[in-house]
Amino acid sequence: MEKIKCFGFDMDYTLAVYKSPEYESLGFELTVERLVSIGYPQELLSFAYDSTFPTRGLVFDTLYGNLLKVDAYGNLLVCAHGFNFIRGSQVAAQKRPETREQYPNKFIQRDDTERFYILNTLFNLPETYLLACLVDFFTNCPRYTSCETGFKDGDLFMSYRSMFQDVRDAVDWVHYKGSLKEKTVENLEKYVVKDGKLPLLLSRMKEVGKVFLATNSDYKYTDKIMTYLFDFPHGPKPGSSHRPWQSYFDLILVDARKPLFFGEGTVLRQVDTKTGKLKIGTYTGPLQHGIVYSGGSSDTVCDLLGAKGKDILYIGDHIFGDILKSKKRQGWRTFLVIPELAQELHVWTDKSALFEELQSLDIFLAELYKHLDSSSNERPDISSIQRRIKKVTHDMDMCYGMMGSLFRSGSRQTLFASQVMRYADLYAASFINLLYYPFSYLFRAAHVLMPHESTVEHTHVDINEMESPLATRNRTSVDFKDTDYKRHQLTRSISEIKPPNLFPLAPQEITHCHDEDDDEEEEEEEE
């Protein structure tokens, strides 16, 4: 952490955490009202948001109308058509006469973004549940005829792709043209979490580096939300004078348009904070405190703050728009805010007996095959163990919600979990946790064991190397004393013309550098 020179923040669901399920319910209701206003059935108004059904990271199949939970490779973990969960052989061929095999290998091509849409954000939760409501309604309502890729109302056909696009358009309309922001601002206490430790943490960050805000929201909405978040009778500490929210940031960027922000970006403009309107022309001057900017790009941030990629820790909730893009395109350090983590940890500890039972079942299953090899014709009866594993796995999943854990399904990690592991340097339920660590703290990832390492104890295993057909490829540990012997072996029959180096010398110091950025510091020390 001591190498971080700039701390960057997203606003929505990061600085401003929206209360669940109140905020999702509001978004759901407004989106349904919008769909009804453009011609969808009035019966949809009867639906209410159910927070126990959706989870982040699900994939919507716009061809067949299914919600899918997949792993990092596209293998199906859970499949739901409306409110109907499809299991086993039903996934390969649903129990409807007109449905052909949809996922014969229980696998999808995630790269097919025209067909599969990943619902990765917290803003997607109401949308996820609404898609399930619509598919279930049109599949089961007697007025409509269910088809493989949509439904019919007389001579009118509506594909799931068209329905999905209507929902996407309705969600965008609610966020950008509808009354979602207006209703949120009218009742901030109901919809937004307010944390008294926020001013203290940001003031401490500002003491050791620079702090900036980069949000996709417009200035007027940002100002009202941030004013509420910092609306305390005191400043960072009790007894200190109150400060406006702008004073906690060195740079404020609104209308960022992430993830475009991390690529070519948009024109950097200045905001008139009195009217909320943009001033004409492109801003080309230096960084000025008190000025609010609109647009720009991640390169703009680096230029204005005088920082480079790994100097910046960016904190956000969007795995794609905040974390993946900032990491892949700019090399920023990343901190992913996952509010669901609090519930995940609660289940992990409260239901530990289920996890332990599942591990015991795995061990018992392995014991049944312990004394069998390729010559054995015996087939142990594992049916009762398999049934118990399924029962325990189901009980575990239901502790999280109908779609199970955000991070796993049984013992399999989800696509979302793999993205977190790959792109987030840090993650937590709240970035406020940083308040309890010194800014010189070294965060290190836990050592992750590969399967062959996790199943073999750290004891001597007697293996006859020469019996292995790959014995000639065996590598032995380096003995620093064998350098002279190597040199003698290689030079005894070589002419006087020799290459500069006959063989590599064993390194005397640690060679990996993935968690060290000391190059510049070492050069400065040498100078």
Short mmCIF file of C-alpha atoms in Angstrom, two decimals:
data_model
loop_
_atom_site.label_atom_id
_atom_site.label_comp_id
_atom_site.label_asym_id
_atom_site.label_seq_id
_atom_site.Cartn_x
_atom_site.Cartn_y
_atom_site.Cartn_z
CA MET A 1 0.00 0.00 0.00
CA GLU A 2 2.89 2.38 0.63
CA LYS A 3 3.54 2.52 -3.13
CA ILE A 4 0.01 3.83 -3.82
CA LYS A 5 0.11 7.54 -4.63
CA CYS A 6 -3.49 8.04 -5.73
CA PHE A 7 -6.78 6.64 -4.48
CA GLY A 8 -9.64 6.66 -6.99
CA PHE A 9 -13.33 6.08 -6.31
CA ASP A 10 -16.48 5.25 -8.19
CA MET A 11 -19.63 6.69 -6.58
CA ASP A 12 -22.68 4.47 -7.18
CA TYR A 13 -22.59 1.33 -5.01
CA THR A 14 -19.07 2.31 -3.83
CA LEU A 15 -19.04 5.62 -1.98
CA ALA A 16 -22.84 5.63 -2.13
CA VAL A 17 -24.08 2.16 -1.18
CA TYR A 18 -27.76 1.79 -2.00
CA LYS A 19 -29.91 -0.03 0.51
CA SER A 20 -31.14 -3.47 -0.47
CA PRO A 21 -33.83 -4.46 -1.28
CA GLU A 22 -35.40 -0.98 -1.13
CA TYR A 23 -33.40 0.48 -3.99
CA GLU A 24 -33.70 -2.60 -6.23
CA SER A 25 -37.48 -2.66 -5.58
CA LEU A 26 -37.75 0.96 -6.71
CA GLY A 27 -35.82 0.25 -9.93
CA PHE A 28 -37.92 -2.87 -10.57
CA GLU A 29 -41.24 -1.03 -10.15
CA LEU A 30 -40.22 1.86 -12.39
CA THR A 31 -38.97 -0.50 -15.12
CA VAL A 32 -42.22 -2.51 -15.05
CA GLU A 33 -44.22 0.73 -15.30
CA ARG A 34 -42.14 1.74 -18.29
CA LEU A 35 -42.75 -1.62 -20.04
CA VAL A 36 -46.51 -1.35 -19.44
CA SER A 37 -46.49 2.18 -20.84
CA ILE A 38 -45.03 0.91 -24.15
CA GLY A 39 -47.60 -1.88 -24.52
CA TYR A 40 -46.70 -4.77 -22.23
CA PRO A 41 -49.60 -6.45 -20.33
CA GLN A 42 -51.08 -4.71 -17.28
CA GLU A 43 -50.73 -7.96 -15.31
CA LEU A 44 -46.98 -7.26 -14.99
CA LEU A 45 -47.81 -4.56 -12.43
CA SER A 46 -48.73 -7.39 -10.02
CA PHE A 47 -45.10 -8.52 -9.77
CA ALA A 48 -42.96 -7.34 -6.83
CA TYR A 49 -39.19 -7.60 -6.57
CA ASP A 50 -38.00 -10.75 -4.78
CA SER A 51 -34.43 -10.32 -3.54
CA THR A 52 -34.07 -14.06 -2.80
CA PHE A 53 -34.10 -15.00 -6.50
CA PRO A 54 -31.39 -13.10 -8.44
CA THR A 55 -27.67 -12.93 -7.92
CA ARG A 56 -25.00 -11.05 -9.82
CA GLY A 57 -23.02 -12.66 -12.61
CA LEU A 58 -25.86 -14.59 -14.27
CA VAL A 59 -25.98 -14.87 -18.06
CA PHE A 60 -29.19 -14.30 -20.03
CA ASP A 61 -29.56 -16.41 -23.17
CA THR A 62 -31.42 -14.10 -25.55
CA LEU A 63 -32.18 -17.01 -27.90
CA TYR A 64 -33.99 -19.34 -25.49
CA GLY A 65 -34.85 -16.94 -22.67
CA ASN A 66 -32.91 -18.82 -19.99
CA LEU A 67 -31.00 -17.41 -17.03
CA LEU A 68 -27.71 -19.28 -16.70
CA LYS A 69 -25.13 -19.54 -13.96
CA VAL A 70 -21.84 -20.62 -15.50
CA ASP A 71 -18.24 -21.20 -14.48
CA ALA A 72 -15.16 -19.52 -15.94
CA TYR A 73 -15.16 -21.83 -18.96
CA GLY A 74 -18.83 -21.56 -19.87
CA ASN A 75 -19.97 -24.82 -18.25
CA LEU A 76 -23.54 -24.62 -16.99
CA LEU A 77 -24.00 -24.71 -13.22
CA VAL A 78 -27.64 -23.58 -12.95
CA CYS A 79 -30.29 -23.05 -15.63
CA ALA A 80 -33.68 -21.39 -15.08
CA HIS A 81 -36.46 -20.73 -17.59
CA GLY A 82 -38.59 -18.14 -15.86
CA PHE A 83 -39.15 -19.49 -12.35
CA ASN A 84 -38.62 -23.08 -13.49
CA PHE A 85 -35.21 -24.53 -12.63
CA ILE A 86 -34.10 -27.06 -15.25
CA ARG A 87 -31.87 -29.88 -14.05
CA GLY A 88 -29.76 -32.67 -15.53
CA SER A 89 -31.14 -34.17 -18.72
CA GLN A 90 -33.76 -31.42 -18.87
CA VAL A 91 -31.00 -28.93 -19.65
CA ALA A 92 -30.09 -30.92 -22.74
CA ALA A 93 -33.72 -31.19 -23.82
CA GLN A 94 -36.40 -29.34 -21.89
CA LYS A 95 -39.65 -31.20 -21.27
CA ARG A 96 -41.61 -29.37 -23.94
CA PRO A 97 -42.44 -31.05 -27.27
CA GLU A 98 -41.41 -28.05 -29.36
CA THR A 99 -37.99 -27.60 -27.72
CA ARG A 100 -34.96 -29.22 -29.31
CA GLU A 101 -31.67 -29.72 -27.49
CA GLN A 102 -30.48 -26.32 -26.30
CA TYR A 103 -27.26 -27.06 -24.48
CA PRO A 104 -26.28 -30.61 -25.47
CA ASN A 105 -22.92 -30.33 -23.71
CA LYS A 106 -24.20 -28.14 -20.88
CA PHE A 107 -21.78 -25.54 -22.18
CA ILE A 108 -22.05 -22.06 -23.78
CA GLN A 109 -19.70 -19.94 -25.86
CA ARG A 110 -19.31 -16.85 -23.66
CA ASP A 111 -17.63 -15.02 -26.53
CA ASP A 112 -20.98 -14.99 -28.35
CA THR A 113 -21.94 -11.60 -26.91
CA GLU A 114 -24.74 -11.19 -29.48
CA ARG A 115 -26.58 -14.06 -27.82
CA PHE A 116 -25.36 -14.12 -24.21
CA TYR A 117 -25.56 -11.05 -21.97
CA ILE A 118 -23.76 -11.05 -18.61
CA LEU A 119 -25.69 -9.34 -15.81
CA ASN A 120 -22.64 -8.36 -13.78
CA THR A 121 -23.62 -5.24 -11.84
CA LEU A 122 -25.72 -4.52 -8.79
CA PHE A 123 -27.86 -2.32 -11.03
CA ASN A 124 -28.65 -5.52 -13.00
CA LEU A 125 -30.37 -7.26 -10.07
CA PRO A 126 -33.88 -5.83 -10.70
CA GLU A 127 -33.38 -6.47 -14.41
CA THR A 128 -32.41 -10.09 -13.74
CA TYR A 129 -35.54 -10.75 -11.74
CA LEU A 130 -37.73 -8.91 -14.25
CA LEU A 131 -36.43 -11.10 -17.09
CA ALA A 132 -37.39 -14.19 -15.08
CA CYS A 133 -40.85 -12.72 -14.40
CA LEU A 134 -41.47 -11.96 -18.07
CA VAL A 135 -40.30 -15.35 -19.34
CA ASP A 136 -42.41 -17.15 -16.74
CA PHE A 137 -45.47 -15.02 -17.46
CA PHE A 138 -45.39 -15.42 -21.24
CA THR A 139 -44.56 -19.14 -20.97
CA ASN A 140 -47.45 -19.97 -18.65
CA CYS A 141 -50.16 -17.40 -19.41
CA PRO A 142 -52.93 -19.15 -21.45
CA ARG A 143 -53.33 -16.10 -23.71
CA TYR A 144 -49.90 -16.75 -25.21
CA THR A 145 -48.43 -19.71 -27.06
CA SER A 146 -44.95 -20.60 -25.86
CA CYS A 147 -42.38 -21.17 -28.62
CA GLU A 148 -38.77 -22.28 -28.53
CA THR A 149 -37.32 -18.81 -28.99
CA GLY A 150 -40.22 -16.66 -27.80
CA PHE A 151 -44.00 -16.60 -27.61
CA LYS A 152 -47.01 -15.84 -29.82
CA ASP A 153 -50.18 -13.84 -29.32
CA GLY A 154 -52.34 -14.82 -32.27
CA ASP A 155 -50.41 -13.82 -35.37
CA LEU A 156 -47.95 -11.72 -33.36
CA PHE A 157 -44.58 -13.25 -32.45
CA MET A 158 -42.24 -11.83 -29.82
CA SER A 159 -38.77 -13.34 -29.57
CA TYR A 160 -36.88 -13.48 -26.31
CA ARG A 161 -34.23 -11.34 -27.96
CA SER A 162 -36.77 -8.59 -28.66
CA MET A 163 -38.17 -8.89 -25.14
CA PHE A 164 -34.67 -8.62 -23.70
CA GLN A 165 -33.93 -5.52 -25.76
CA ASP A 166 -37.18 -3.92 -24.56
CA VAL A 167 -36.12 -4.56 -20.96
CA ARG A 168 -32.65 -3.12 -21.62
CA ASP A 169 -34.16 0.00 -23.21
CA ALA A 170 -36.62 0.35 -20.33
CA VAL A 171 -33.83 0.09 -17.74
CA ASP A 172 -31.76 2.73 -19.56
CA TRP A 173 -34.82 4.99 -19.82
CA VAL A 174 -35.50 4.68 -16.08
CA HIS A 175 -31.88 5.55 -15.23
CA TYR A 176 -31.34 8.40 -17.69
CA LYS A 177 -34.78 9.86 -18.45
CA GLY A 178 -37.10 8.42 -15.82
CA SER A 179 -37.68 9.30 -12.18
CA LEU A 180 -35.26 6.86 -10.48
CA LYS A 181 -32.72 9.51 -9.53
CA GLU A 182 -35.44 11.98 -8.61
CA LYS A 183 -37.17 9.52 -6.27
CA THR A 184 -33.81 8.51 -4.78
CA VAL A 185 -32.89 12.11 -3.99
CA GLU A 186 -36.34 12.76 -2.53
CA ASN A 187 -35.79 10.06 0.11
CA LEU A 188 -32.06 9.62 0.59
CA GLU A 189 -32.41 8.13 4.06
CA LYS A 190 -34.52 5.31 2.64
CA TYR A 191 -32.28 4.43 -0.27
CA VAL A 192 -28.68 5.40 0.57
CA VAL A 193 -26.39 4.11 3.35
CA LYS A 194 -24.61 6.86 5.30
CA ASP A 195 -21.36 5.97 7.09
CA GLY A 196 -19.81 8.36 9.60
CA LYS A 197 -16.35 6.85 9.02
CA LEU A 198 -16.23 7.93 5.35
CA PRO A 199 -14.89 11.49 5.92
CA LEU A 200 -12.21 10.18 8.29
CA LEU A 201 -10.92 7.57 5.83
CA LEU A 202 -10.81 9.97 2.87
CA SER A 203 -9.05 12.64 4.92
CA ARG A 204 -6.38 10.11 5.96
CA MET A 205 -5.97 9.03 2.33
CA LYS A 206 -5.51 12.65 1.34
CA GLU A 207 -2.72 12.98 3.91
CA VAL A 208 -0.65 10.24 2.25
CA GLY A 209 -1.61 10.70 -1.43
CA LYS A 210 -4.11 12.17 -3.85
CA VAL A 211 -7.78 11.25 -3.99
CA PHE A 212 -10.05 11.44 -7.03
CA LEU A 213 -13.63 10.63 -7.96
CA ALA A 214 -14.57 9.22 -11.38
CA THR A 215 -18.29 8.52 -11.71
CA ASN A 216 -20.66 7.96 -14.62
CA SER A 217 -23.35 10.06 -12.89
CA ASP A 218 -24.00 13.68 -13.85
CA TYR A 219 -22.93 16.54 -11.61
CA LYS A 220 -26.35 17.49 -10.20
CA TYR A 221 -27.07 13.96 -8.98
CA THR A 222 -23.47 13.47 -7.79
CA ASP A 223 -23.58 16.71 -5.80
CA LYS A 224 -26.80 15.75 -3.99
CA ILE A 225 -25.62 12.24 -3.17
CA MET A 226 -22.16 13.34 -2.02
CA THR A 227 -23.54 16.24 0.00
CA TYR A 228 -25.75 13.75 1.87
CA LEU A 229 -22.86 11.32 2.45
CA PHE A 230 -20.71 14.05 4.03
CA ASP A 231 -23.56 15.82 5.84
CA PHE A 232 -22.28 15.64 9.40
CA PRO A 233 -22.12 18.44 11.98
CA HIS A 234 -18.37 17.90 12.20
CA GLY A 235 -15.48 17.23 9.84
CA PRO A 236 -13.37 14.06 9.60
CA LYS A 237 -13.22 13.83 13.40
CA PRO A 238 -15.69 14.89 16.09
CA GLY A 239 -14.83 18.42 17.09
CA SER A 240 -13.33 19.39 13.72
CA SER A 241 -15.19 21.85 11.50
CA HIS A 242 -17.52 20.65 8.77
CA ARG A 243 -16.04 20.57 5.25
CA PRO A 244 -17.80 20.45 1.87
CA TRP A 245 -17.50 17.08 0.12
CA GLN A 246 -15.40 18.57 -2.70
CA SER A 247 -12.58 19.32 -0.23
CA TYR A 248 -11.91 15.60 0.24
CA PHE A 249 -10.88 15.15 -3.42
CA ASP A 250 -7.99 16.45 -5.50
CA LEU A 251 -9.81 15.66 -8.75
CA ILE A 252 -13.53 15.22 -9.47
CA LEU A 253 -14.74 13.73 -12.75
CA VAL A 254 -18.42 13.23 -13.59
CA ASP A 255 -20.03 11.83 -16.78
CA ALA A 256 -17.00 9.52 -17.08
CA ARG A 257 -18.76 7.02 -19.37
CA LYS A 258 -16.87 4.00 -18.07
CA PRO A 259 -15.70 1.60 -19.51
CA LEU A 260 -15.04 3.97 -22.47
CA PHE A 261 -13.23 6.13 -19.91
CA PHE A 262 -10.42 3.54 -19.72
CA GLY A 263 -9.90 3.61 -23.48
CA GLU A 264 -10.18 6.58 -25.79
CA GLY A 265 -12.45 8.41 -23.34
CA THR A 266 -14.39 11.57 -24.17
CA VAL A 267 -13.69 15.30 -24.35
CA LEU A 268 -12.62 16.77 -21.01
CA ARG A 269 -14.86 19.69 -20.12
CA GLN A 270 -15.42 21.91 -17.12
CA VAL A 271 -18.66 21.91 -15.12
CA ASP A 272 -20.33 25.12 -13.98
CA THR A 273 -21.10 24.04 -10.40
CA LYS A 274 -23.73 26.78 -9.98
CA THR A 275 -25.91 25.66 -12.89
CA GLY A 276 -24.70 22.07 -13.37
CA LYS A 277 -24.19 22.77 -17.08
CA LEU A 278 -21.00 22.19 -19.04
CA LYS A 279 -18.83 25.07 -20.15
CA ILE A 280 -18.11 25.15 -23.87
CA GLY A 281 -14.72 24.04 -25.15
CA THR A 282 -12.16 21.41 -24.14
CA TYR A 283 -10.34 21.91 -20.87
CA THR A 284 -6.58 22.06 -21.50
CA GLY A 285 -5.23 23.64 -18.32
CA PRO A 286 -3.53 22.16 -15.26
CA LEU A 287 -5.31 20.54 -12.33
CA GLN A 288 -7.16 23.09 -10.24
CA HIS A 289 -8.70 22.39 -6.86
CA GLY A 290 -12.38 23.17 -6.59
CA ILE A 291 -13.04 22.61 -10.29
CA VAL A 292 -15.33 19.76 -11.36
CA TYR A 293 -14.60 18.13 -14.71
CA SER A 294 -16.82 16.17 -17.08
CA GLY A 295 -15.70 13.31 -19.33
CA GLY A 296 -12.01 12.76 -19.94
CA SER A 297 -10.19 9.45 -19.75
CA SER A 298 -7.90 7.42 -17.51
CA ASP A 299 -4.94 8.96 -19.34
CA THR A 300 -6.32 12.38 -18.37
CA VAL A 301 -6.35 11.32 -14.72
CA CYS A 302 -2.73 10.18 -14.90
CA ASP A 303 -1.66 13.43 -16.58
CA LEU A 304 -3.51 15.72 -14.17
CA LEU A 305 -2.37 13.85 -11.07
CA GLY A 306 1.15 13.12 -12.32
CA ALA A 307 0.74 9.40 -11.74
CA LYS A 308 1.24 6.18 -13.67
CA GLY A 309 -0.69 2.92 -13.69
CA LYS A 310 0.52 1.11 -10.57
CA ASP A 311 0.56 4.30 -8.53
CA ILE A 312 -3.25 4.26 -8.56
CA LEU A 313 -5.63 2.14 -6.49
CA TYR A 314 -9.08 2.39 -8.03
CA ILE A 315 -12.06 1.36 -5.91
CA GLY A 316 -15.33 0.37 -7.59
CA ASP A 317 -18.18 -2.15 -7.64
CA HIS A 318 -18.40 -2.93 -11.39
CA ILE A 319 -16.27 -5.99 -12.20
CA PHE A 320 -16.16 -5.04 -15.89
CA GLY A 321 -16.50 -1.25 -16.06
CA ASP A 322 -14.37 -0.44 -12.98
CA ILE A 323 -12.04 -3.36 -12.34
CA LEU A 324 -11.37 -5.39 -15.48
CA LYS A 325 -10.92 -2.43 -17.82
CA SER A 326 -8.79 -0.35 -15.45
CA LYS A 327 -6.57 -3.38 -14.83
CA LYS A 328 -6.21 -4.58 -18.44
CA ARG A 329 -5.89 -1.22 -20.18
CA GLN A 330 -4.05 0.88 -17.60
CA GLY A 331 -2.50 -1.52 -15.11
CA TRP A 332 -4.15 0.27 -12.19
CA ARG A 333 -4.32 -1.49 -8.85
CA THR A 334 -7.93 -2.44 -8.16
CA PHE A 335 -10.24 -2.82 -5.16
CA LEU A 336 -13.60 -4.44 -5.87
CA VAL A 337 -16.47 -3.61 -3.52
CA ILE A 338 -18.76 -6.65 -3.12
CA PRO A 339 -21.59 -5.79 -0.68
CA GLU A 340 -22.90 -9.38 -0.94
CA LEU A 341 -19.70 -10.58 0.74
CA ALA A 342 -21.11 -9.90 4.20
CA GLN A 343 -23.92 -12.41 3.63
CA GLU A 344 -21.53 -14.85 1.93
CA LEU A 345 -19.23 -14.81 4.97
CA HIS A 346 -22.18 -15.18 7.32
CA VAL A 347 -23.29 -18.36 5.55
CA TRP A 348 -19.69 -19.60 5.34
CA THR A 349 -19.34 -19.43 9.13
CA ASP A 350 -22.93 -20.11 10.24
CA LYS A 351 -23.32 -23.18 8.01
CA SER A 352 -19.80 -24.54 8.44
CA ALA A 353 -21.23 -27.97 9.31
CA LEU A 354 -22.54 -28.33 5.75
CA PHE A 355 -19.14 -27.52 4.25
CA GLU A 356 -17.44 -29.97 6.59
CA GLU A 357 -19.95 -32.70 5.72
CA LEU A 358 -19.33 -32.16 2.02
CA GLN A 359 -15.58 -32.55 2.57
CA SER A 360 -16.18 -35.73 4.57
CA LEU A 361 -18.33 -37.16 1.78
CA ASP A 362 -15.57 -36.44 -0.74
CA ILE A 363 -13.06 -38.30 1.44
CA PHE A 364 -15.43 -41.23 1.93
CA LEU A 365 -15.99 -41.39 -1.83
CA ALA A 366 -12.25 -41.55 -2.45
CA GLU A 367 -11.86 -44.33 0.13
CA LEU A 368 -14.24 -46.58 -1.82
CA TYR A 369 -11.82 -46.55 -4.77
CA LYS A 370 -8.63 -46.61 -2.71
CA HIS A 371 -7.66 -50.26 -3.39
CA LEU A 372 -8.90 -50.47 -6.97
CA ASP A 373 -6.87 -50.04 -10.14
CA SER A 374 -7.30 -50.51 -13.89
CA SER A 375 -7.51 -54.30 -13.50
CA SER A 376 -10.52 -54.09 -11.17
CA ASN A 377 -13.95 -55.02 -12.48
CA GLU A 378 -15.58 -54.07 -9.23
CA ARG A 379 -17.84 -50.99 -9.31
CA PRO A 380 -18.49 -49.59 -5.84
CA ASP A 381 -22.06 -48.50 -5.14
CA ILE A 382 -21.74 -44.74 -4.73
CA SER A 383 -25.39 -43.87 -5.39
CA SER A 384 -26.22 -43.12 -1.74
CA ILE A 385 -23.14 -40.89 -1.39
CA GLN A 386 -24.02 -39.03 -4.59
CA ARG A 387 -27.57 -38.44 -3.33
CA ARG A 388 -26.23 -37.11 -0.06
CA ILE A 389 -23.73 -34.84 -1.85
CA LYS A 390 -26.57 -33.40 -3.95
CA LYS A 391 -28.71 -32.87 -0.84
CA VAL A 392 -25.93 -31.11 1.10
CA THR A 393 -24.97 -29.02 -1.95
CA HIS A 394 -28.59 -27.95 -2.40
CA ASP A 395 -28.90 -27.03 1.28
CA MET A 396 -25.72 -24.96 0.97
CA ASP A 397 -26.94 -23.17 -2.15
CA MET A 398 -30.32 -22.32 -0.63
CA CYS A 399 -28.62 -20.61 2.31
CA TYR A 400 -27.53 -17.91 -0.13
CA GLY A 401 -30.73 -17.62 -2.19
CA MET A 402 -32.52 -19.41 -5.01
CA MET A 403 -29.61 -18.99 -7.41
CA GLY A 404 -27.08 -19.99 -4.79
CA SER A 405 -23.82 -18.27 -3.91
CA LEU A 406 -22.37 -15.41 -5.91
CA PHE A 407 -19.01 -17.20 -5.94
CA ARG A 408 -19.77 -20.89 -6.32
CA SER A 409 -22.26 -23.61 -7.06
CA GLY A 410 -21.43 -26.56 -4.89
CA SER A 411 -17.67 -27.02 -5.24
CA ARG A 412 -17.47 -25.17 -8.59
CA GLN A 413 -16.48 -21.51 -8.78
CA THR A 414 -18.66 -19.18 -10.83
CA LEU A 415 -17.65 -16.92 -13.71
CA PHE A 416 -17.95 -13.95 -11.35
CA ALA A 417 -15.61 -15.60 -8.83
CA SER A 418 -12.99 -16.28 -11.50
CA GLN A 419 -13.11 -12.64 -12.66
CA VAL A 420 -12.68 -11.43 -9.08
CA MET A 421 -9.68 -13.71 -8.60
CA ARG A 422 -8.13 -12.59 -11.86
CA TYR A 423 -8.66 -8.84 -11.91
CA ALA A 424 -9.24 -7.57 -8.35
CA ASP A 425 -6.08 -6.97 -6.33
CA LEU A 426 -8.26 -6.49 -3.25
CA TYR A 427 -11.93 -7.09 -2.56
CA ALA A 428 -14.17 -6.63 0.45
CA ALA A 429 -17.77 -5.92 1.40
CA SER A 430 -16.79 -2.27 1.96
CA PHE A 431 -13.70 -0.19 1.27
CA ILE A 432 -14.19 1.32 4.75
CA ASN A 433 -12.24 -1.76 5.91
CA LEU A 434 -9.08 0.10 4.80
CA LEU A 435 -9.54 2.31 7.85
CA TYR A 436 -8.20 -0.54 9.98
CA TYR A 437 -4.92 -1.01 8.08
CA PRO A 438 -1.87 1.29 7.95
CA PHE A 439 -1.15 2.75 4.52
CA SER A 440 2.18 0.90 4.62
CA TYR A 441 0.43 -2.46 4.91
CA LEU A 442 1.51 -5.22 2.53
CA PHE A 443 -1.47 -7.22 1.25
CA ARG A 444 -0.42 -10.63 -0.02
CA ALA A 445 -2.63 -13.24 -1.62
CA ALA A 446 -2.94 -16.54 0.19
CA HIS A 447 -0.94 -19.38 -1.33
CA VAL A 448 -3.31 -21.21 -3.70
CA LEU A 449 -2.64 -24.91 -4.02
CA MET A 450 -2.98 -26.76 -7.29
CA PRO A 451 -4.88 -30.08 -7.16
CA HIS A 452 -1.69 -32.19 -7.08
CA GLU A 453 -0.35 -30.09 -4.21
CA SER A 454 -3.56 -30.17 -2.16
CA THR A 455 -3.89 -33.96 -2.32
CA VAL A 456 -0.31 -34.93 -1.39
CA GLU A 457 1.06 -34.44 2.12
CA HIS A 458 4.45 -32.84 2.78
CA THR A 459 6.02 -36.24 3.45
CA HIS A 460 8.48 -38.32 1.49
CA VAL A 461 6.88 -40.21 -1.38
CA ASP A 462 8.97 -43.13 -2.65
CA ILE A 463 8.85 -42.89 -6.43
CA ASN A 464 11.13 -44.90 -8.67
CA GLU A 465 12.01 -42.26 -11.26
CA MET A 466 13.39 -44.77 -13.77
CA GLU A 467 10.04 -46.59 -13.92
CA SER A 468 8.40 -43.51 -15.32
CA PRO A 469 8.24 -43.21 -19.14
CA LEU A 470 8.94 -39.51 -18.64
CA ALA A 471 12.01 -40.08 -16.52
CA THR A 472 14.21 -38.34 -19.07
CA ARG A 473 12.21 -35.16 -18.52
CA ASN A 474 12.61 -35.14 -14.75
CA ARG A 475 14.14 -31.96 -13.35
CA THR A 476 16.23 -32.01 -10.21
CA SER A 477 16.89 -29.25 -7.72
CA VAL A 478 19.90 -27.02 -8.29
CA ASP A 479 23.08 -27.72 -6.36
CA PHE A 480 25.20 -24.57 -6.26
CA LYS A 481 28.34 -26.70 -5.89
CA ASP A 482 28.02 -28.39 -9.30
CA THR A 483 29.02 -25.32 -11.35
CA ASP A 484 32.67 -26.40 -11.70
CA TYR A 485 31.63 -29.93 -12.69
CA LYS A 486 29.32 -28.55 -15.41
CA ARG A 487 32.07 -26.34 -16.76
CA HIS A 488 34.52 -29.26 -16.87
CA GLN A 489 32.03 -31.54 -18.67
CA LEU A 490 31.20 -28.94 -21.31
CA THR A 491 34.71 -27.70 -22.06
CA ARG A 492 36.79 -30.88 -22.11
CA SER A 493 36.28 -31.48 -25.87
CA ILE A 494 35.45 -28.00 -27.15
CA SER A 495 37.75 -25.93 -29.32
CA GLU A 496 39.29 -22.65 -28.25
CA ILE A 497 36.33 -20.67 -29.75
CA LYS A 498 33.75 -20.68 -26.98
CA PRO A 499 30.35 -18.98 -26.57
CA PRO A 500 30.18 -16.29 -23.87
CA ASN A 501 28.09 -18.48 -21.55
CA LEU A 502 28.06 -22.25 -21.71
CA PHE A 503 25.20 -22.74 -19.26
CA PRO A 504 22.98 -20.68 -16.96
CA LEU A 505 24.18 -20.00 -13.42
CA ALA A 506 21.69 -20.60 -10.62
CA PRO A 507 20.27 -17.27 -9.39
CA GLN A 508 21.45 -16.24 -5.92
CA GLU A 509 18.31 -14.22 -5.07
CA ILE A 510 14.56 -14.53 -5.53
CA THR A 511 13.65 -14.16 -9.20
CA HIS A 512 9.89 -13.55 -9.33
CA CYS A 513 8.84 -9.92 -9.36
CA HIS A 514 5.06 -10.07 -9.64
CA ASP A 515 4.52 -8.42 -6.26
CA GLU A 516 7.55 -6.14 -6.24
CA ASP A 517 7.80 -2.73 -7.90
CA ASP A 518 11.18 -1.68 -6.54
CA ASP A 519 13.04 -1.19 -9.83
CA GLU A 520 13.01 2.60 -9.72
CA GLU A 521 13.77 2.72 -6.01
CA GLU A 522 16.75 0.38 -6.43
CA GLU A 523 18.10 2.53 -9.28
CA GLU A 524 17.77 5.64 -7.11
CA GLU A 525 19.63 3.93 -4.24
CA GLU A 526 22.46 2.89 -6.57
CA GLU A 527 22.80 6.47 -7.84
#
